[in-house]
CSV table of C-alpha atoms in Angstrom, one decimal:
chain,number,residue,atom,x,y,z
A,18,MET,CA,11.4,-178.1,127.3
A,19,THR,CA,8.1,-177.4,129.0
A,20,ASN,CA,5.0,-176.5,127.0
A,21,PHE,CA,5.0,-173.1,128.7
A,22,SER,CA,8.6,-172.4,127.6
A,23,PHE,CA,7.8,-173.6,124.1
A,24,ARG,CA,4.8,-171.3,123.8
A,25,CYS,CA,6.9,-168.4,125.0
A,26,LEU,CA,9.6,-169.1,122.5
A,27,LEU,CA,7.1,-169.4,119.7
A,28,ALA,CA,5.4,-166.1,120.7
A,29,ALA,CA,8.8,-164.4,120.7
A,30,LEU,CA,9.6,-165.8,117.3
A,31,LEU,CA,6.2,-164.6,115.9
A,32,CYS,CA,6.8,-161.2,117.4
A,33,PHE,CA,10.2,-161.0,115.7
A,34,LEU,CA,8.7,-162.0,112.3
A,35,TRP,CA,5.9,-159.4,112.6
A,36,LEU,CA,8.2,-156.5,113.4
A,37,PRO,CA,7.8,-153.5,111.0
A,38,ASN,CA,10.0,-153.5,107.9
A,39,ASP,CA,11.8,-150.4,109.1
A,40,ALA,CA,12.6,-151.8,112.6
A,41,SER,CA,16.1,-152.9,111.4
A,42,ALA,CA,16.7,-149.6,109.6
A,43,ARG,CA,19.8,-147.7,110.7
A,44,ILE,CA,19.0,-144.1,111.6
A,45,GLY,CA,21.5,-141.5,110.4
A,46,TYR,CA,21.9,-137.7,110.5
A,47,PHE,CA,23.2,-135.0,108.2
A,48,TRP,CA,23.6,-131.3,108.4
A,49,HIS,CA,22.5,-128.7,105.9
A,50,ILE,CA,24.2,-125.3,106.0
A,51,SER,CA,23.7,-122.6,103.3
A,52,ASP,CA,24.3,-119.0,102.4
A,53,LEU,CA,27.0,-117.9,104.9
A,54,HIS,CA,27.8,-114.7,103.0
A,55,LEU,CA,30.9,-114.0,104.9
A,56,ASP,CA,31.7,-110.2,104.9
A,57,SER,CA,35.4,-109.7,105.7
A,58,PHE,CA,34.8,-106.0,106.0
A,59,TYR,CA,32.1,-106.2,108.8
A,60,SER,CA,32.8,-104.2,111.9
A,61,SER,CA,30.9,-103.4,115.0
A,62,GLN,CA,33.0,-100.4,115.7
A,63,GLY,CA,32.8,-96.8,114.4
A,64,ASP,CA,30.2,-95.2,112.2
A,65,ILE,CA,27.0,-97.2,112.1
A,66,TYR,CA,26.6,-96.5,108.4
A,67,ARG,CA,30.0,-97.8,107.5
A,68,SER,CA,30.0,-101.0,109.5
A,69,CYS,CA,29.0,-103.2,106.5
A,70,TRP,CA,28.7,-102.7,102.8
A,71,GLN,CA,24.9,-102.6,102.7
A,72,LEU,CA,24.0,-100.7,105.9
A,73,GLY,CA,24.1,-97.2,104.4
A,74,HIS,CA,21.1,-97.8,102.2
A,75,ALA,CA,19.1,-100.3,104.1
A,76,ASN,CA,15.9,-100.0,106.0
A,77,ASN,CA,15.4,-102.8,108.5
A,78,GLY,CA,16.7,-101.8,111.9
A,79,ALA,CA,19.2,-99.3,110.5
A,80,ASN,CA,19.3,-97.4,113.7
A,81,GLU,CA,20.5,-100.4,115.7
A,82,LEU,CA,24.2,-100.6,116.3
A,83,PRO,CA,25.9,-103.5,114.5
A,84,GLY,CA,26.5,-106.3,117.0
A,85,HIS,CA,29.3,-108.7,117.4
A,86,TYR,CA,27.3,-111.5,115.7
A,87,GLY,CA,25.8,-109.4,112.9
A,88,HIS,CA,23.0,-107.0,111.9
A,89,TYR,CA,19.8,-107.6,110.0
A,90,ASN,CA,21.0,-105.4,107.1
A,91,CYS,CA,24.5,-106.9,106.9
A,92,ASP,CA,26.2,-110.0,105.6
A,93,SER,CA,27.8,-112.3,108.1
A,94,PRO,CA,30.8,-111.4,110.3
A,95,TRP,CA,33.3,-114.2,110.9
A,96,SER,CA,32.0,-114.6,114.5
A,97,LEU,CA,28.6,-115.6,113.2
A,98,VAL,CA,29.9,-118.1,110.7
A,99,GLU,CA,32.3,-119.6,113.3
A,100,SER,CA,29.5,-119.9,115.9
A,101,ALA,CA,27.2,-121.6,113.5
A,102,VAL,CA,29.8,-124.3,112.7
A,103,LYS,CA,30.7,-124.7,116.4
A,104,ASN,CA,27.0,-125.2,117.2
A,105,MET,CA,26.8,-127.9,114.5
A,106,LYS,CA,29.8,-129.6,116.1
A,107,ALA,CA,28.4,-129.4,119.6
A,108,LYS,CA,24.8,-130.5,118.8
A,109,GLN,CA,25.7,-133.3,116.4
A,110,GLY,CA,29.3,-133.4,115.3
A,111,ASP,CA,30.8,-136.9,115.2
A,112,ASN,CA,27.5,-138.8,114.7
A,113,VAL,CA,26.7,-137.5,111.2
A,114,GLU,CA,26.9,-139.2,107.9
A,115,PHE,CA,27.7,-136.1,105.9
A,116,VAL,CA,27.2,-132.3,105.6
A,117,LEU,CA,25.5,-130.5,102.7
A,118,TRP,CA,27.0,-127.1,102.1
A,119,THR,CA,24.9,-125.4,99.4
A,120,GLY,CA,26.9,-122.4,98.4
A,121,ASP,CA,27.0,-118.6,98.6
A,122,ALA,CA,29.8,-118.6,101.1
A,123,LEU,CA,31.0,-115.1,100.1
A,124,SER,CA,29.5,-111.7,100.7
A,125,HIS,CA,28.2,-109.5,97.9
A,126,SER,CA,31.0,-107.2,99.0
A,127,ALA,CA,33.6,-109.7,97.8
A,128,GLN,CA,32.7,-109.1,94.2
A,129,PRO,CA,35.3,-106.4,93.7
A,130,LEU,CA,38.0,-108.4,95.4
A,131,SER,CA,40.7,-110.3,93.5
A,132,ALA,CA,40.2,-113.9,92.7
A,133,GLN,CA,43.1,-114.7,95.1
A,134,LYS,CA,41.4,-112.9,98.0
A,135,GLN,CA,38.1,-114.6,97.3
A,136,HIS,CA,39.8,-118.0,97.2
A,137,GLU,CA,41.5,-117.2,100.5
A,138,LEU,CA,38.1,-116.5,102.1
A,139,LEU,CA,36.7,-119.8,100.8
A,140,ARG,CA,39.7,-121.6,102.1
A,141,ASN,CA,39.2,-120.2,105.6
A,142,ILE,CA,35.6,-121.5,105.6
A,143,THR,CA,36.6,-124.8,104.1
A,144,GLU,CA,39.3,-125.3,106.9
A,145,LEU,CA,36.7,-124.3,109.6
A,146,LEU,CA,34.3,-127.0,108.4
A,147,GLY,CA,37.1,-129.5,107.9
A,148,ARG,CA,38.5,-129.3,111.4
A,149,SER,CA,35.0,-129.3,113.0
A,150,PHE,CA,33.8,-132.7,111.6
A,151,SER,CA,35.6,-136.0,111.9
A,152,SER,CA,33.5,-137.3,109.0
A,153,PRO,CA,35.3,-136.6,105.7
A,154,PHE,CA,32.1,-136.3,103.8
A,155,ILE,CA,31.3,-132.7,103.3
A,156,PHE,CA,29.5,-132.1,100.0
A,157,PRO,CA,29.9,-128.6,98.8
A,158,VAL,CA,28.1,-127.0,95.8
A,159,LEU,CA,28.8,-123.7,94.1
A,160,GLY,CA,26.6,-120.6,94.7
A,161,HIS,CA,26.4,-117.6,92.4
A,162,GLU,CA,28.3,-115.5,95.0
A,163,ASP,CA,31.3,-117.9,95.2
A,164,GLY,CA,33.5,-116.1,92.7
A,165,SER,CA,33.7,-116.3,89.0
A,166,SER,CA,32.9,-119.4,87.0
A,167,GLY,CA,35.0,-121.0,84.2
A,168,LEU,CA,37.4,-123.9,84.0
A,169,GLN,CA,40.1,-122.3,86.0
A,170,LYS,CA,37.6,-121.6,88.9
A,171,TYR,CA,36.4,-125.2,88.9
A,172,LYS,CA,40.0,-126.5,89.0
A,173,GLN,CA,40.9,-124.2,91.9
A,174,MET,CA,37.8,-125.2,93.9
A,175,GLY,CA,38.4,-128.9,93.0
A,176,GLU,CA,41.9,-128.6,94.4
A,177,LEU,CA,40.5,-126.9,97.6
A,178,TRP,CA,37.8,-129.6,98.1
A,179,ARG,CA,39.9,-132.6,96.9
A,180,HIS,CA,39.9,-134.2,100.3
A,181,TRP,CA,36.1,-134.4,100.3
A,182,LEU,CA,35.5,-135.5,96.7
A,183,PRO,CA,36.6,-138.8,95.2
A,184,THR,CA,38.3,-139.1,91.9
A,185,GLU,CA,35.2,-139.8,89.9
A,186,ALA,CA,33.5,-136.7,91.3
A,187,LEU,CA,36.5,-134.5,90.7
A,188,VAL,CA,36.5,-135.2,87.0
A,189,THR,CA,33.1,-133.6,86.4
A,190,PHE,CA,33.5,-131.0,89.1
A,191,GLU,CA,36.8,-129.7,87.5
A,192,GLN,CA,35.0,-129.5,84.2
A,193,GLY,CA,31.7,-127.8,85.2
A,194,GLY,CA,31.3,-127.6,89.0
A,195,TYR,CA,28.9,-130.6,89.3
A,196,TYR,CA,29.4,-134.1,90.5
A,197,SER,CA,27.9,-137.3,91.9
A,198,ILE,CA,28.9,-139.5,94.8
A,199,GLU,CA,27.8,-143.0,95.5
A,200,GLN,CA,27.5,-143.9,99.2
A,201,SER,CA,29.6,-147.0,100.1
A,202,LYS,CA,27.4,-148.0,103.1
A,203,SER,CA,24.0,-147.6,101.4
A,204,PRO,CA,22.3,-147.4,97.9
A,205,LEU,CA,22.0,-143.6,98.4
A,206,ARG,CA,23.6,-141.4,95.7
A,207,ILE,CA,24.3,-137.6,96.2
A,208,VAL,CA,23.9,-135.6,92.9
A,209,ALA,CA,25.3,-132.1,93.3
A,210,LEU,CA,24.4,-129.6,90.6
A,211,ASN,CA,25.9,-126.3,89.4
A,212,THR,CA,22.7,-124.3,89.3
A,213,ASN,CA,24.7,-121.2,88.1
A,214,PHE,CA,24.2,-122.7,84.6
A,215,MET,CA,20.4,-122.5,85.1
A,216,ARG,CA,20.4,-118.7,85.2
A,217,GLN,CA,20.9,-118.3,81.5
A,218,ASP,CA,20.1,-119.9,78.2
A,219,TYR,CA,22.6,-119.8,75.4
A,220,GLU,CA,20.4,-120.9,72.5
A,221,THR,CA,18.1,-117.9,73.1
A,222,GLU,CA,18.7,-114.9,75.2
A,223,SER,CA,16.3,-115.5,78.0
A,224,ASN,CA,15.5,-113.3,81.0
A,225,GLY,CA,12.8,-112.6,83.6
A,226,ARG,CA,10.6,-110.8,81.0
A,227,GLN,CA,10.4,-113.9,78.9
A,228,SER,CA,10.1,-116.3,81.8
A,229,LEU,CA,6.9,-115.3,83.5
A,230,ARG,CA,5.3,-113.7,80.5
A,231,TRP,CA,3.9,-110.7,82.3
A,232,PRO,CA,3.2,-107.4,80.5
A,233,ALA,CA,6.5,-105.5,79.9
A,234,GLU,CA,5.5,-102.5,82.1
A,235,TYR,CA,5.6,-104.7,85.2
A,236,TYR,CA,9.3,-105.4,84.9
A,237,VAL,CA,12.2,-103.5,86.4
A,238,GLU,CA,15.4,-104.6,84.7
A,239,PRO,CA,18.0,-105.8,87.2
A,240,LYS,CA,20.8,-103.4,87.8
A,241,THR,CA,23.5,-106.0,87.5
A,242,GLU,CA,23.4,-109.3,85.7
A,243,SER,CA,26.0,-112.0,85.2
A,244,SER,CA,27.7,-111.9,81.9
A,245,THR,CA,26.7,-114.3,79.1
A,246,LEU,CA,28.2,-117.7,79.5
A,247,SER,CA,31.6,-118.4,77.9
A,248,ALA,CA,31.8,-121.0,75.2
A,249,GLN,CA,33.2,-123.5,77.7
A,250,ASP,CA,30.4,-122.8,80.2
A,251,GLN,CA,27.8,-123.1,77.4
A,252,LEU,CA,29.2,-126.5,76.6
A,253,GLN,CA,29.2,-127.6,80.2
A,254,ALA,CA,25.7,-126.2,80.8
A,255,GLU,CA,24.3,-128.5,78.2
A,256,GLN,CA,26.6,-131.3,79.3
A,257,GLN,CA,25.3,-131.1,82.8
A,258,TRP,CA,21.7,-131.8,81.6
A,259,LEU,CA,22.9,-134.8,79.6
A,260,TRP,CA,25.0,-136.0,82.6
A,261,LEU,CA,22.1,-135.6,85.0
A,262,ASP,CA,19.8,-137.7,82.8
A,263,GLU,CA,22.4,-140.4,82.5
A,264,VAL,CA,23.1,-140.5,86.3
A,265,LEU,CA,19.4,-140.7,87.2
A,266,GLN,CA,18.9,-143.4,84.6
A,267,LYS,CA,21.8,-145.5,86.0
A,268,ALA,CA,20.4,-145.0,89.5
A,269,LEU,CA,17.1,-146.3,88.3
A,270,SER,CA,18.6,-149.4,86.7
A,271,LYS,CA,20.8,-150.1,89.7
A,272,GLY,CA,18.1,-149.6,92.3
A,273,GLU,CA,19.7,-146.6,93.9
A,274,THR,CA,18.0,-143.7,95.6
A,275,VAL,CA,19.1,-140.2,95.0
A,276,TYR,CA,19.4,-136.9,96.8
A,277,ILE,CA,19.6,-133.9,94.4
A,278,VAL,CA,21.5,-131.0,96.0
A,279,GLY,CA,22.0,-127.5,94.6
A,280,HIS,CA,22.2,-123.8,95.5
A,281,MET,CA,19.3,-122.2,93.6
A,282,PRO,CA,15.9,-124.0,93.6
A,283,PRO,CA,13.5,-124.1,90.6
A,284,GLY,CA,10.3,-122.1,90.8
A,285,VAL,CA,9.8,-118.6,92.3
A,286,ASP,CA,10.8,-116.8,95.5
A,287,GLU,CA,7.7,-116.9,97.7
A,288,ARG,CA,8.8,-113.8,99.6
A,289,GLN,CA,8.8,-111.5,96.6
A,290,LEU,CA,5.2,-110.6,95.8
A,291,GLY,CA,3.6,-110.5,92.4
A,292,PRO,CA,5.0,-110.2,88.8
A,293,GLN,CA,6.7,-106.9,89.1
A,294,LEU,CA,10.0,-108.2,90.3
A,295,SER,CA,12.4,-109.6,87.7
A,296,GLY,CA,14.4,-111.4,90.5
A,297,GLN,CA,11.5,-113.5,91.5
A,298,GLN,CA,12.8,-116.6,89.6
A,299,SER,CA,16.3,-118.0,89.5
A,300,PHE,CA,16.1,-120.4,86.5
A,301,THR,CA,15.3,-119.3,83.0
A,302,GLU,CA,11.9,-120.7,81.8
A,303,ARG,CA,13.6,-123.2,79.6
A,304,ASN,CA,15.9,-124.5,82.3
A,305,ASN,CA,13.1,-124.5,84.9
A,306,ARG,CA,11.0,-126.6,82.6
A,307,ARG,CA,13.8,-129.1,81.8
A,308,TYR,CA,14.4,-129.6,85.5
A,309,LEU,CA,10.8,-130.3,86.3
A,310,GLU,CA,10.6,-132.7,83.4
A,311,LEU,CA,13.6,-134.7,84.7
A,312,VAL,CA,12.2,-134.9,88.2
A,313,ARG,CA,8.9,-136.2,86.9
A,314,LYS,CA,10.7,-138.8,84.8
A,315,TYR,CA,12.8,-140.1,87.7
A,316,ALA,CA,10.6,-139.3,90.6
A,317,SER,CA,10.7,-143.0,91.7
A,318,VAL,CA,14.4,-142.8,92.6
A,319,ILE,CA,14.6,-139.2,93.9
A,320,GLN,CA,14.2,-139.4,97.6
A,321,GLY,CA,14.9,-135.8,98.3
A,322,GLN,CA,15.9,-132.4,96.9
A,323,PHE,CA,17.8,-129.9,99.0
A,324,PHE,CA,18.5,-126.3,98.1
A,325,GLY,CA,19.3,-122.9,99.7
A,326,HIS,CA,19.6,-119.4,98.1
A,327,LEU,CA,16.2,-118.0,99.1
A,328,HIS,CA,17.3,-117.3,102.7
A,329,SER,CA,14.0,-118.6,103.9
A,330,ASP,CA,12.4,-121.7,105.4
A,331,THR,CA,10.1,-123.3,102.9
A,332,PHE,CA,9.4,-126.3,100.7
A,333,ARG,CA,8.2,-127.1,97.3
A,334,LEU,CA,6.0,-129.8,95.7
A,335,MET,CA,6.1,-131.4,92.3
A,336,TYR,CA,3.2,-133.1,90.5
A,337,ASP,CA,2.7,-135.5,87.6
A,338,VAL,CA,0.6,-134.7,84.6
A,339,LYS,CA,-2.5,-135.9,86.5
A,340,GLY,CA,-1.9,-133.6,89.4
A,341,THR,CA,-0.7,-136.3,91.8
A,342,PRO,CA,2.2,-135.1,94.2
A,343,ILE,CA,5.3,-137.1,93.3
A,344,SER,CA,8.3,-135.3,94.8
A,345,TRP,CA,9.2,-132.7,97.3
A,346,LEU,CA,12.0,-130.1,97.7
A,347,MET,CA,13.3,-128.6,100.9
A,348,VAL,CA,14.8,-125.1,101.1
A,349,THR,CA,16.9,-124.5,104.1
A,350,PRO,CA,17.2,-121.0,105.6
A,351,SER,CA,20.4,-119.1,105.6
A,352,VAL,CA,23.1,-118.3,108.2
A,353,VAL,CA,23.3,-114.7,107.0
A,354,PRO,CA,20.5,-112.6,108.5
A,355,ARG,CA,20.2,-110.3,105.4
A,356,LYS,CA,18.1,-111.0,102.3
A,357,ALA,CA,18.6,-109.0,99.2
A,358,GLY,CA,15.7,-107.6,97.2
A,359,LEU,CA,13.0,-106.2,99.3
A,360,GLY,CA,15.0,-105.5,102.5
A,361,ALA,CA,13.6,-108.6,104.1
A,362,SER,CA,15.6,-110.2,106.9
A,363,ASN,CA,15.6,-113.4,108.9
A,364,ASN,CA,17.4,-114.9,111.9
A,365,PRO,CA,20.3,-117.2,111.2
A,366,ALA,CA,19.4,-120.9,111.1
A,367,LEU,CA,20.9,-124.4,110.7
A,368,ARG,CA,19.1,-127.7,109.9
A,369,LEU,CA,19.8,-131.3,111.0
A,370,TYR,CA,18.1,-134.0,109.0
A,371,LYS,CA,17.3,-137.5,110.3
A,372,PHE,CA,17.0,-140.2,107.7
A,373,ASP,CA,17.0,-144.0,107.1
A,374,THR,CA,20.5,-144.8,105.8
A,375,SER,CA,19.3,-148.0,104.1
A,376,SER,CA,16.8,-146.3,101.9
A,377,GLY,CA,17.4,-142.6,102.0
A,378,GLN,CA,13.9,-142.0,103.3
A,379,LEU,CA,13.8,-138.7,105.2
A,380,LEU,CA,12.3,-139.1,108.7
A,381,ASP,CA,12.5,-135.7,110.2
A,382,TYR,CA,14.6,-132.6,110.7
A,383,THR,CA,15.5,-130.4,113.6
A,384,GLN,CA,16.0,-126.7,113.0
A,385,TYR,CA,18.2,-124.5,115.2
A,386,TRP,CA,18.1,-120.7,115.2
A,387,LEU,CA,19.9,-117.7,116.6
A,388,ASP,CA,18.0,-114.8,118.1
A,389,LEU,CA,20.3,-112.2,116.7
A,390,PRO,CA,19.4,-109.2,119.0
A,391,LEU,CA,19.6,-111.5,122.0
A,392,ALA,CA,23.0,-112.9,120.9
A,393,ASN,CA,24.4,-109.4,120.4
A,394,ARG,CA,23.1,-108.2,123.8
A,395,ALA,CA,24.4,-111.3,125.7
A,396,GLN,CA,27.6,-111.2,123.7
A,397,GLU,CA,27.1,-115.0,123.3
A,398,PRO,CA,25.7,-117.0,120.4
A,399,LEU,CA,22.7,-118.8,122.1
A,400,TRP,CA,21.7,-121.2,119.3
A,401,GLN,CA,18.3,-122.7,120.2
A,402,LEU,CA,16.0,-125.4,119.0
A,403,GLU,CA,13.4,-123.8,116.8
A,404,TYR,CA,11.2,-126.8,115.9
A,405,ASN,CA,11.0,-130.4,114.6
A,406,LEU,CA,9.3,-130.8,111.2
A,407,THR,CA,6.9,-133.7,111.9
A,408,HIS,CA,5.8,-132.4,115.3
A,409,TYR,CA,5.5,-128.7,114.3
A,410,TYR,CA,3.2,-129.5,111.3
A,411,GLY,CA,1.6,-132.7,112.7
A,412,LEU,CA,3.0,-134.9,109.9
A,413,SER,CA,2.8,-138.7,110.2
A,414,GLU,CA,5.6,-139.0,107.6
A,415,ILE,CA,7.5,-137.0,105.1
A,416,THR,CA,6.1,-137.8,101.7
A,417,PRO,CA,4.8,-135.8,98.8
A,418,THR,CA,1.2,-136.6,99.7
A,419,GLU,CA,1.7,-135.5,103.4
A,420,LEU,CA,3.3,-132.3,102.4
A,421,HIS,CA,0.7,-131.7,99.7
A,422,ASN,CA,-2.0,-132.0,102.4
A,423,LEU,CA,-0.1,-129.6,104.6
A,424,ALA,CA,0.1,-127.0,101.7
A,425,GLN,CA,-3.7,-127.3,101.1
A,426,ARG,CA,-4.2,-126.2,104.7
A,427,PHE,CA,-2.6,-122.9,103.7
A,428,SER,CA,-5.4,-122.1,101.3
A,429,GLY,CA,-8.3,-122.9,103.6
A,430,LYS,CA,-10.3,-120.6,106.0
A,431,ASP,CA,-8.2,-121.7,109.0
A,432,VAL,CA,-5.2,-119.5,108.9
A,433,SER,CA,-3.5,-121.0,112.0
A,434,TRP,CA,-1.5,-123.5,109.9
A,435,PHE,CA,-0.3,-120.8,107.5
A,436,ASN,CA,0.6,-118.5,110.4
A,437,ARG,CA,2.7,-121.3,111.9
A,438,TYR,CA,4.5,-121.8,108.5
A,439,HIS,CA,4.9,-118.0,108.1
A,440,ARG,CA,6.5,-117.7,111.5
A,441,ALA,CA,9.1,-120.2,110.5
A,442,ASN,CA,9.5,-118.8,107.0
A,443,ALA,CA,11.7,-115.9,108.1
A,444,VAL,CA,13.1,-117.8,111.2
A,445,ARG,CA,11.0,-115.8,113.7
A,446,PHE,CA,12.0,-112.5,112.3
A,447,GLN,CA,9.2,-110.0,113.1
A,448,SER,CA,8.7,-107.7,110.2
A,449,GLY,CA,5.6,-106.1,111.8
A,450,THR,CA,3.6,-106.6,108.6
A,451,PRO,CA,1.1,-109.5,108.6
A,452,CYS,CA,0.9,-111.8,105.6
A,453,LEU,CA,-2.7,-111.8,104.4
A,454,GLY,CA,-4.6,-112.1,101.2
A,455,LEU,CA,-2.3,-111.9,98.2
A,456,CYS,CA,0.8,-112.5,100.4
A,457,MET,CA,-0.7,-115.8,101.6
A,458,LEU,CA,-1.6,-116.6,98.0
A,459,ASN,CA,1.9,-115.9,96.8
A,460,HIS,CA,3.3,-118.4,99.3
A,461,TYR,CA,0.8,-121.1,98.4
A,462,CYS,CA,1.3,-120.7,94.7
A,463,ALA,CA,5.1,-120.7,95.0
A,464,ILE,CA,5.0,-124.0,97.0
A,465,THR,CA,2.6,-125.8,94.7
A,466,ARG,CA,3.3,-124.3,91.3
A,467,LEU,CA,6.9,-124.6,90.3
A,468,ASP,CA,6.2,-124.1,86.6
A,469,TYR,CA,6.2,-120.3,85.9
A,470,ASP,CA,3.0,-120.3,83.8
A,471,GLU,CA,1.2,-122.4,86.4
A,472,PHE,CA,2.3,-120.0,89.1
A,473,ARG,CA,0.9,-117.1,87.1
A,474,LEU,CA,-2.4,-119.0,86.5
A,475,CYS,CA,-2.5,-119.9,90.2
A,476,LEU,CA,-2.3,-116.2,91.2
A,477,GLU,CA,-4.9,-115.2,88.7
A,478,SER,CA,-7.4,-118.0,89.4
A,479,GLU,CA,-7.1,-117.8,93.1
A,480,GLN,CA,-7.4,-114.0,93.1
A,481,LEU,CA,-10.9,-114.1,91.8
A,482,PRO,CA,-12.4,-115.6,95.1
A,483,LEU,CA,-10.3,-113.1,97.1
A,484,GLN,CA,-11.6,-110.2,95.0
A,485,SER,CA,-15.2,-111.5,95.2
A,486,HIS,CA,-14.9,-111.8,99.0
A,487,ALA,CA,-13.6,-108.2,99.1
A,488,SER,CA,-16.5,-107.1,96.9
A,489,VAL,CA,-19.0,-108.8,99.1
A,490,ALA,CA,-17.4,-107.2,102.1
A,491,SER,CA,-17.4,-103.7,100.5
A,492,CYS,CA,-21.0,-104.2,99.5
A,493,ALA,CA,-22.0,-105.2,103.0
A,494,VAL,CA,-20.3,-102.1,104.4
A,495,GLY,CA,-22.1,-100.0,101.8
A,496,VAL,CA,-25.5,-101.4,102.7
A,497,MET,CA,-24.9,-100.9,106.4
A,498,PHE,CA,-23.9,-97.3,105.8
A,499,ALA,CA,-27.0,-96.7,103.7
A,500,LEU,CA,-29.3,-98.3,106.3
A,501,LEU,CA,-27.7,-96.2,109.0
A,502,LEU,CA,-28.2,-93.0,106.9
A,503,LEU,CA,-31.9,-93.9,106.3
A,504,LEU,CA,-32.4,-94.5,110.0
A,505,LEU,CA,-31.0,-91.1,110.8
A,506,LEU,CA,-33.3,-89.5,108.2
A,507,LEU,CA,-36.3,-91.2,109.7
A,508,LEU,CA,-35.4,-90.2,113.2
A,509,GLN,CA,-34.7,-86.6,112.3
A,510,PRO,CA,-38.4,-85.4,112.3
A,511,ALA,CA,-39.0,-87.0,115.7
A,512,TYR,CA,-35.9,-85.3,117.0
A,513,ASN,CA,-36.9,-81.9,115.7
A,514,SER,CA,-40.4,-82.3,117.2
A,515,ALA,CA,-39.0,-83.2,120.5
A,516,ASN,CA,-36.9,-80.0,120.6
A,517,LEU,CA,-39.6,-77.6,119.5
């Protein structure tokens, strides 16, 4: 071998040795779909105010005829749900590791239906997803609109989803609607929670008034609330906490990484302003605190947290006791275009995540959206690319520190970054009302303060600068007006003399 060939071989070997650690990483993808809210009564024919259960007393675009693919004030027709799953299949069907399906498959209109009819609707969606993906790994979680709870419900749903869940996962699911799955190809573990248990405490009656500790006059009691937990559910609610601690401890000892998946996220809803809304938080104060404590305890093994429920595109940050960002949480927007509460709406959306299968490290996500009015006019579901996370926000990587730095931009003087976030928050739905001042602050505090008391303090402390700025502005306007009046008074004699 010549000296030249030897030097080339040595150089090639050195280049191989100095390759980045992630060069051999295998890239994988998974879908996240949430909040379908299928309305079996939806119709685009006949009386506009009888086309869906909510339309008669809604206010966003109520004069627009319900279209084939939905309406901003309605839950989803089957055509919208079917088009969403077909789009997932077309964009990235066979080449996915798994699909996260985070609950609320049924419409609010399904509540009066029999358990048999509700189960039939869930079966239809299950079969649609099952025949659309060759991968058997679809991981479902229960939402609060997926029928009644209880042992019978969990056994029924366990039977329906048996082909997706291994035996070990079925044991806990059929007991309490939660489970854990260990990936065979990687050290990544999926931990699926039943967040319906987080809505109530059984040791003390807890509700929104106790949670955020605002003065009583701010609160409007919700018109409907789920009944108190049964004795069996009370037992399983506490058992889930013990089980979660045990699963995370085992993951820590075995060197696994974990994705936590659930329907309702901790913290508050960033799109519901101020303390006056009792529906602003999903968890009770006690359950919210317990969840945050567990995440802080096991942050080193938790690679990601994925939730739905809010019908919005947002994220959350969690910090240790020193204020260092240690974990993040992603909230995927909904397929349904309607959001309960304030009459807010959003365009339908789907999310495709890209990750390192060897470590679970999230690398990016691509979001697809449906321009609902355009789809109805064209009579075709034109799902489009909305954005890529890292490119859209200029992130070098997806870590708690990077997302913390992004959130800090939302509280600065440059509002361009917040406007970019806010445009995505409702999936390009144009409400016509700009998000300024307290609205911006509410988003920032919701993202960075998941503890209810810390959220309240964030609003109070950050409002002072806003109020002082407003006072300065008002003072400046007052001074200018006084100077103008003085000038007019000084010029008045000269004007009178000129006209004599």
